[in-house]
PDB file of C-alpha atoms and ligand atoms in Angstrom:
ATOM      1  CA  UNK L   1     -39.608  29.179 -18.686  1.00  0.00           C
ATOM      2  CA  UNK L   2     -36.348  27.405 -19.366  1.00  0.00           C
ATOM      3  CA  UNK L   3     -34.584  29.727 -16.932  1.00  0.00           C
ATOM      4  CA  UNK L   4     -37.178  28.932 -14.285  1.00  0.00           C
ATOM      5  CA  UNK L   5     -36.634  25.217 -14.787  1.00  0.00           C
ATOM      6  CA  UNK L   6     -32.896  25.632 -14.472  1.00  0.00           C
ATOM      7  CA  UNK L   7     -33.305  27.696 -11.314  1.00  0.00           C
ATOM      8  CA  UNK L   8     -35.644  25.062  -9.892  1.00  0.00           C
ATOM      9  CA  UNK L   9     -33.136  22.354 -10.719  1.00  0.00           C
ATOM     10  CA  UNK L  10     -30.389  24.291  -8.962  1.00  0.00           C
ATOM     11  CA  UNK L  11     -32.619  24.878  -5.945  1.00  0.00           C
ATOM     12  CA  UNK L  12     -33.456  21.163  -5.711  1.00  0.00           C
ATOM     13  CA  UNK L  13     -29.787  20.309  -6.018  1.00  0.00           C
ATOM     14  CA  UNK L  14     -28.929  22.728  -3.232  1.00  0.00           C
ATOM     15  CA  UNK L  15     -31.613  21.249  -1.008  1.00  0.00           C
ATOM     16  CA  UNK L  16     -30.380  17.727  -1.634  1.00  0.00           C
ATOM     17  CA  UNK L  17     -26.802  18.746  -0.929  1.00  0.00           C
ATOM     18  CA  UNK L  18     -27.765  20.732   2.130  1.00  0.00           C
ATOM     19  CA  UNK L  19     -29.941  17.945   3.489  1.00  0.00           C
ATOM     20  CA  UNK L  20     -27.309  15.285   2.914  1.00  0.00           C
ATOM     21  CA  UNK L  21     -24.416  17.041   4.598  1.00  0.00           C
ATOM     22  CA  UNK L  22     -24.974  18.423   8.034  1.00  0.00           C
ATOM     23  CA  UNK L  23     -22.316  20.951   8.957  1.00  0.00           C
ATOM     24  CA  UNK L  24     -19.440  19.434  10.870  1.00  0.00           C
ATOM     25  CA  UNK L  25     -17.710  21.151  13.703  1.00  0.00           C
ATOM     26  CA  UNK L  26     -14.526  19.216  14.364  1.00  0.00           C
ATOM     27  CA  UNK L  27     -12.772  19.917  17.652  1.00  0.00           C
ATOM     28  CA  UNK L  28      -9.230  18.644  18.167  1.00  0.00           C
ATOM     29  CA  UNK L  29      -8.379  17.734  21.737  1.00  0.00           C
ATOM     30  CA  UNK L  30      -4.642  17.708  22.464  1.00  0.00           C
ATOM     31  CA  UNK L  31      -3.330  14.974  24.741  1.00  0.00           C
ATOM     32  CA  UNK L  32      -0.393  17.227  25.640  1.00  0.00           C
ATOM     33  CA  UNK L  33      -2.521  20.249  26.600  1.00  0.00           C
ATOM     34  CA  UNK L  34      -3.900  21.425  29.933  1.00  0.00           C
ATOM     35  CA  UNK L  35      -7.610  21.259  29.002  1.00  0.00           C
ATOM     36  CA  UNK L  36      -9.388  18.314  30.597  1.00  0.00           C
ATOM     37  CA  UNK L  37     -12.038  16.324  28.684  1.00  0.00           C
ATOM     38  CA  UNK L  38     -14.629  17.632  31.148  1.00  0.00           C
ATOM     39  CA  UNK L  39     -13.818  21.223  30.166  1.00  0.00           C
ATOM     40  CA  UNK L  40     -15.089  20.615  26.598  1.00  0.00           C
ATOM     41  CA  UNK L  41     -18.645  21.763  25.862  1.00  0.00           C
ATOM     42  CA  UNK L  42     -19.677  18.800  23.667  1.00  0.00           C
ATOM     43  CA  UNK L  43     -22.749  20.619  22.359  1.00  0.00           C
ATOM     44  CA  UNK L  44     -20.403  22.911  20.381  1.00  0.00           C
ATOM     45  CA  UNK L  45     -18.798  20.046  18.435  1.00  0.00           C
ATOM     46  CA  UNK L  46     -20.081  17.319  16.113  1.00  0.00           C
ATOM     47  CA  UNK L  47     -16.716  15.503  16.257  1.00  0.00           C
ATOM     48  CA  UNK L  48     -13.893  15.400  18.768  1.00  0.00           C
ATOM     49  CA  UNK L  49     -10.532  14.299  17.390  1.00  0.00           C
ATOM     50  CA  UNK L  50      -8.124  12.860  19.929  1.00  0.00           C
ATOM     51  CA  UNK L  51      -4.738  14.283  18.919  1.00  0.00           C
ATOM     52  CA  UNK L  52      -2.495  12.486  18.504  1.00  0.00           C
ATOM     53  CA  UNK L  53      -1.604   8.919  17.861  1.00  0.00           C
ATOM     54  CA  UNK L  54       1.506   7.993  15.889  1.00  0.00           C
ATOM     55  CA  UNK L  55       2.602   5.004  13.833  1.00  0.00           C
ATOM     56  CA  UNK L  56       4.498   2.418  15.801  1.00  0.00           C
ATOM     57  CA  UNK L  57       8.051   1.526  14.827  1.00  0.00           C
ATOM     58  CA  UNK L  58       6.997  -1.720  13.167  1.00  0.00           C
ATOM     59  CA  UNK L  59       4.625   0.256  10.919  1.00  0.00           C
ATOM     60  CA  UNK L  60       1.695  -1.956  11.727  1.00  0.00           C
ATOM     61  CA  UNK L  61      -0.575  -0.047  14.053  1.00  0.00           C
ATOM     62  CA  UNK L  62      -1.151   3.240  15.843  1.00  0.00           C
ATOM     63  CA  UNK L  63       0.069   4.079  19.344  1.00  0.00           C
ATOM     64  CA  UNK L  64      -0.855   6.938  21.623  1.00  0.00           C
ATOM     65  CA  UNK L  65       1.773   9.684  21.403  1.00  0.00           C
ATOM     66  CA  UNK L  66       1.989   9.428  25.194  1.00  0.00           C
ATOM     67  CA  UNK L  67       3.649   6.045  24.570  1.00  0.00           C
ATOM     68  CA  UNK L  68       0.855   3.735  25.726  1.00  0.00           C
ATOM     69  CA  UNK L  69      -2.943   3.605  25.504  1.00  0.00           C
ATOM     70  CA  UNK L  70      -4.791   6.053  27.789  1.00  0.00           C
ATOM     71  CA  UNK L  71      -8.176   4.374  28.303  1.00  0.00           C
ATOM     72  CA  UNK L  72      -9.069   6.752  31.107  1.00  0.00           C
ATOM     73  CA  UNK L  73      -8.777   9.761  28.775  1.00  0.00           C
ATOM     74  CA  UNK L  74     -10.622   7.976  25.932  1.00  0.00           C
ATOM     75  CA  UNK L  75     -13.470   7.034  28.269  1.00  0.00           C
ATOM     76  CA  UNK L  76     -13.754  10.559  29.611  1.00  0.00           C
ATOM     77  CA  UNK L  77     -14.024  11.904  26.053  1.00  0.00           C
ATOM     78  CA  UNK L  78     -16.519   9.183  25.111  1.00  0.00           C
ATOM     79  CA  UNK L  79     -18.564  10.078  28.207  1.00  0.00           C
ATOM     80  CA  UNK L  80     -19.282  13.468  26.586  1.00  0.00           C
ATOM     81  CA  UNK L  81     -21.782  11.598  24.396  1.00  0.00           C
ATOM     82  CA  UNK L  82     -24.114  11.669  27.370  1.00  0.00           C
ATOM     83  CA  UNK L  83     -24.508  15.414  26.748  1.00  0.00           C
ATOM     84  CA  UNK L  84     -24.483  15.105  22.937  1.00  0.00           C
ATOM     85  CA  UNK L  85     -25.623  11.655  21.761  1.00  0.00           C
ATOM     86  CA  UNK L  86     -24.627  12.379  18.130  1.00  0.00           C
ATOM     87  CA  UNK L  87     -21.067  13.294  19.074  1.00  0.00           C
ATOM     88  CA  UNK L  88     -18.360  11.242  17.347  1.00  0.00           C
ATOM     89  CA  UNK L  89     -15.030  10.689  19.044  1.00  0.00           C
ATOM     90  CA  UNK L  90     -12.323   9.968  16.485  1.00  0.00           C
ATOM     91  CA  UNK L  91      -8.666   9.033  16.885  1.00  0.00           C
ATOM     92  CA  UNK L  92      -6.259  11.183  14.909  1.00  0.00           C
ATOM     93  CA  UNK L  93      -2.942   9.757  13.653  1.00  0.00           C
ATOM     94  CA  UNK L  94      -0.024  11.967  12.660  1.00  0.00           C
ATOM     95  CA  UNK L  95       0.413  15.664  13.292  1.00  0.00           C
ATOM     96  CA  UNK L  96       3.201  18.102  12.495  1.00  0.00           C
ATOM     97  CA  UNK L  97       6.602  16.656  13.309  1.00  0.00           C
ATOM     98  CA  UNK L  98       5.578  13.025  12.918  1.00  0.00           C
ATOM     99  CA  UNK L  99       8.134  11.144  10.775  1.00  0.00           C
ATOM    100  CA  UNK L 100       6.813  11.248   7.198  1.00  0.00           C
ATOM    101  CA  UNK L 101       8.954   8.214   6.397  1.00  0.00           C
ATOM    102  CA  UNK L 102       6.643   5.969   8.440  1.00  0.00           C
ATOM    103  CA  UNK L 103       3.496   7.030   6.596  1.00  0.00           C
ATOM    104  CA  UNK L 104       5.375   6.743   3.323  1.00  0.00           C
ATOM    105  CA  UNK L 105       6.596   3.207   4.019  1.00  0.00           C
ATOM    106  CA  UNK L 106       3.086   2.093   4.945  1.00  0.00           C
ATOM    107  CA  UNK L 107       1.229   3.623   2.005  1.00  0.00           C
ATOM    108  CA  UNK L 108       3.810   2.397  -0.519  1.00  0.00           C
ATOM    109  CA  UNK L 109       3.629  -1.246   0.600  1.00  0.00           C
ATOM    110  CA  UNK L 110       0.492  -3.356   0.001  1.00  0.00           C
ATOM    111  CA  UNK L 111       1.486  -5.711   2.859  1.00  0.00           C
ATOM    112  CA  UNK L 112       2.099  -2.920   5.373  1.00  0.00           C
ATOM    113  CA  UNK L 113      -1.156  -1.208   4.367  1.00  0.00           C
ATOM    114  CA  UNK L 114      -3.093  -4.417   4.923  1.00  0.00           C
ATOM    115  CA  UNK L 115      -1.609  -5.097   8.368  1.00  0.00           C
ATOM    116  CA  UNK L 116      -1.841  -1.477   9.439  1.00  0.00           C
ATOM    117  CA  UNK L 117      -5.513  -1.217   8.492  1.00  0.00           C
ATOM    118  CA  UNK L 118      -6.476  -4.489  10.227  1.00  0.00           C
ATOM    119  CA  UNK L 119      -4.577  -3.662  13.428  1.00  0.00           C
ATOM    120  CA  UNK L 120      -5.816  -0.091  13.532  1.00  0.00           C
ATOM    121  CA  UNK L 121      -9.420  -1.270  13.207  1.00  0.00           C
ATOM    122  CA  UNK L 122      -8.864  -3.643  16.143  1.00  0.00           C
ATOM    123  CA  UNK L 123      -7.419  -0.774  18.187  1.00  0.00           C
ATOM    124  CA  UNK L 124     -10.268   1.615  17.320  1.00  0.00           C
ATOM    125  CA  UNK L 125     -12.862  -1.018  18.214  1.00  0.00           C
ATOM    126  CA  UNK L 126     -11.103  -1.968  21.454  1.00  0.00           C
ATOM    127  CA  UNK L 127     -11.256   1.604  22.731  1.00  0.00           C
ATOM    128  CA  UNK L 128     -14.661   2.371  21.142  1.00  0.00           C
ATOM    129  CA  UNK L 129     -13.605   5.279  18.957  1.00  0.00           C
ATOM    130  CA  UNK L 130     -15.931   6.174  16.065  1.00  0.00           C
ATOM    131  CA  UNK L 131     -13.311   6.493  13.367  1.00  0.00           C
ATOM    132  CA  UNK L 132      -9.845   7.451  12.144  1.00  0.00           C
ATOM    133  CA  UNK L 133      -8.499  10.861  11.130  1.00  0.00           C
ATOM    134  CA  UNK L 134      -5.239  10.985   9.166  1.00  0.00           C
ATOM    135  CA  UNK L 135      -2.966  13.987   9.643  1.00  0.00           C
ATOM    136  CA  UNK L 136       0.010  13.226   7.402  1.00  0.00           C
ATOM    137  CA  UNK L 137       1.850  16.454   6.735  1.00  0.00           C
ATOM    138  CA  UNK L 138       2.264  15.709   3.810  1.00  0.00           C
ATOM    139  CA  UNK L 139       2.504  12.999   1.153  1.00  0.00           C
ATOM    140  CA  UNK L 140       5.464  13.752  -1.221  1.00  0.00           C
ATOM    141  CA  UNK L 141       6.021  17.149   0.487  1.00  0.00           C
ATOM    142  CA  UNK L 142       7.452  15.930   3.778  1.00  0.00           C
ATOM    143  CA  UNK L 143       7.140  18.673   6.400  1.00  0.00           C
ATOM    144  CA  UNK L 144       6.500  20.997   3.473  1.00  0.00           C
ATOM    145  CA  UNK L 145       9.558  19.951   1.418  1.00  0.00           C
ATOM    146  CA  UNK L 146       8.290  18.659  -1.942  1.00  0.00           C
ATOM    147  CA  UNK L 147      11.610  17.101  -2.973  1.00  0.00           C
ATOM    148  CA  UNK L 148      11.908  15.103   0.263  1.00  0.00           C
ATOM    149  CA  UNK L 149       9.337  12.345  -0.370  1.00  0.00           C
ATOM    150  CA  UNK L 150       8.860   9.922  -3.287  1.00  0.00           C
ATOM    151  CA  UNK L 151       6.313  10.935  -5.932  1.00  0.00           C
ATOM    152  CA  UNK L 152       4.598   7.581  -5.369  1.00  0.00           C
ATOM    153  CA  UNK L 153       3.269   8.900  -2.029  1.00  0.00           C
ATOM    154  CA  UNK L 154       0.597  10.798  -3.958  1.00  0.00           C
ATOM    155  CA  UNK L 155      -1.008   7.865  -5.740  1.00  0.00           C
ATOM    156  CA  UNK L 156      -0.515   5.405  -2.901  1.00  0.00           C
ATOM    157  CA  UNK L 157      -1.953   7.716  -0.264  1.00  0.00           C
ATOM    158  CA  UNK L 158      -5.059   7.635  -2.469  1.00  0.00           C
ATOM    159  CA  UNK L 159      -4.941   3.825  -2.494  1.00  0.00           C
ATOM    160  CA  UNK L 160      -4.462   3.840   1.287  1.00  0.00           C
ATOM    161  CA  UNK L 161      -7.607   5.919   1.950  1.00  0.00           C
ATOM    162  CA  UNK L 162      -9.542   3.839  -0.576  1.00  0.00           C
ATOM    163  CA  UNK L 163      -8.592   0.634   1.245  1.00  0.00           C
ATOM    164  CA  UNK L 164      -9.378   2.107   4.669  1.00  0.00           C
ATOM    165  CA  UNK L 165     -12.787   3.241   3.452  1.00  0.00           C
ATOM    166  CA  UNK L 166     -13.554  -0.192   1.971  1.00  0.00           C
ATOM    167  CA  UNK L 167     -12.570  -1.902   5.235  1.00  0.00           C
ATOM    168  CA  UNK L 168     -14.610   0.549   7.340  1.00  0.00           C
ATOM    169  CA  UNK L 169     -17.696   0.084   5.142  1.00  0.00           C
ATOM    170  CA  UNK L 170     -17.734  -3.626   6.026  1.00  0.00           C
ATOM    171  CA  UNK L 171     -18.029  -2.913   9.752  1.00  0.00           C
ATOM    172  CA  UNK L 172     -21.128  -2.519  11.894  1.00  0.00           C
ATOM    173  CA  UNK L 173     -21.202   0.165  13.065  1.00  0.00           C
ATOM    174  CA  UNK L 174     -19.287   1.656  10.187  1.00  0.00           C
ATOM    175  CA  UNK L 175     -16.239   3.732  11.176  1.00  0.00           C
ATOM    176  CA  UNK L 176     -15.602   7.204   9.759  1.00  0.00           C
ATOM    177  CA  UNK L 177     -12.461   8.250   7.876  1.00  0.00           C
ATOM    178  CA  UNK L 178     -11.307  11.847   7.634  1.00  0.00           C
ATOM    179  CA  UNK L 179      -8.067  13.638   6.846  1.00  0.00           C
ATOM    180  CA  UNK L 180      -6.441  16.929   7.732  1.00  0.00           C
ATOM    181  CA  UNK L 181      -5.011  18.334   4.503  1.00  0.00           C
ATOM    182  CA  UNK L 182      -2.922  21.318   3.437  1.00  0.00           C
ATOM    183  CA  UNK L 183      -4.852  24.189   1.867  1.00  0.00           C
ATOM    184  CA  UNK L 184      -2.164  25.714  -0.368  1.00  0.00           C
ATOM    185  CA  UNK L 185      -2.255  24.449  -3.969  1.00  0.00           C
ATOM    186  CA  UNK L 186       1.548  24.530  -4.209  1.00  0.00           C
ATOM    187  CA  UNK L 187       1.746  21.514  -1.910  1.00  0.00           C
ATOM    188  CA  UNK L 188      -1.742  20.065  -2.374  1.00  0.00           C
ATOM    189  CA  UNK L 189      -1.359  19.566  -6.155  1.00  0.00           C
ATOM    190  CA  UNK L 190       1.764  17.462  -5.532  1.00  0.00           C
ATOM    191  CA  UNK L 191       0.517  15.640  -2.442  1.00  0.00           C
ATOM    192  CA  UNK L 192      -3.022  14.526  -3.230  1.00  0.00           C
ATOM    193  CA  UNK L 193      -4.861  12.389  -5.710  1.00  0.00           C
ATOM    194  CA  UNK L 194      -7.900  14.665  -5.433  1.00  0.00           C
ATOM    195  CA  UNK L 195     -10.258  12.137  -6.987  1.00  0.00           C
ATOM    196  CA  UNK L 196      -9.416   9.470  -4.408  1.00  0.00           C
ATOM    197  CA  UNK L 197      -9.461  11.861  -1.462  1.00  0.00           C
ATOM    198  CA  UNK L 198     -12.772  13.350  -2.638  1.00  0.00           C
ATOM    199  CA  UNK L 199     -14.356   9.961  -3.165  1.00  0.00           C
ATOM    200  CA  UNK L 200     -13.228   7.998  -0.132  1.00  0.00           C
ATOM    201  CA  UNK L 201     -12.625  10.455   2.681  1.00  0.00           C
ATOM    202  CA  UNK L 202     -15.806  11.227   4.661  1.00  0.00           C
TER     203      UNK L 202
HETATM  204  C1  NAG P   1      14.415  18.904   0.909  1.00  0.00           C
HETATM  205  O1  NAG P   1      14.710  17.547   0.886  1.00  0.00           O
HETATM  206  C2  NAG P   1      15.810  17.217   0.055  1.00  0.00           C
HETATM  207  C3  NAG P   1      15.899  15.696   0.010  1.00  0.00           C
HETATM  208  O2  NAG P   1      15.971  15.148   1.305  1.00  0.00           O
HETATM  209  C4  NAG P   1      17.066  17.879   0.595  1.00  0.00           C
HETATM  210  O3  NAG P   1      18.159  17.571  -0.247  1.00  0.00           O
HETATM  211  C5  NAG P   1      16.841  19.381   0.656  1.00  0.00           C
HETATM  212  O4  NAG P   1      17.937  19.978   1.273  1.00  0.00           O
HETATM  213  C6  NAG P   1      15.583  19.692   1.452  1.00  0.00           C
HETATM  214  N1  NAG P   1      15.291  21.103   1.338  1.00  0.00           N
HETATM  215  C7  NAG P   1      15.113  21.871   2.410  1.00  0.00           C
HETATM  216  C8  NAG P   1      14.776  23.300   2.135  1.00  0.00           C
HETATM  217  O5  NAG P   1      15.194  21.440   3.548  1.00  0.00           O
END
């Protein structure tokens, strides 16, 4: 009897978890590639991430890696919602080869974080994206080198995502926050405050 109850409890838990989290299929679209927005089958993806934007030199907002905003491309990606109304089109900042020092300066400064978050929200709203994806590779372990960045990146990257989440929650419609992270524990253990990432990202 007790076993049955436990099994039932597990089954209910699984149902709740399953019901709450629909599978995500995240498709990155590269602004340097040859595929056009119209060549994407939007019924295959739940999210399209526009890759990439970078941090500007003043560390207070994001800029398209092409050097200036590309509203025509954003609108063509957003138009895919006509074929998949639940599709989310998200702007992705970072990517391999982006200067880690810029992310590090922003996350380690309360003032820069505040300005960056406010300006990035304005940018996302202006171009009608659904959220922000952060591809910093990686806190502390810059381009994979774990002695290159300050140890404070780890804790303050957690603070950064916490503050972004709090700011996004206040908006209507709410914006989504996601992050591309390294899988290997050798880097991940040094780079991430797992509790913060787990609690505030997505
Ligand atoms: C890692 O970064 C440190 C600090 O910048 C540097 O001294 C070291 O040479 C780097 N290691 C590699 C393998 O690049």
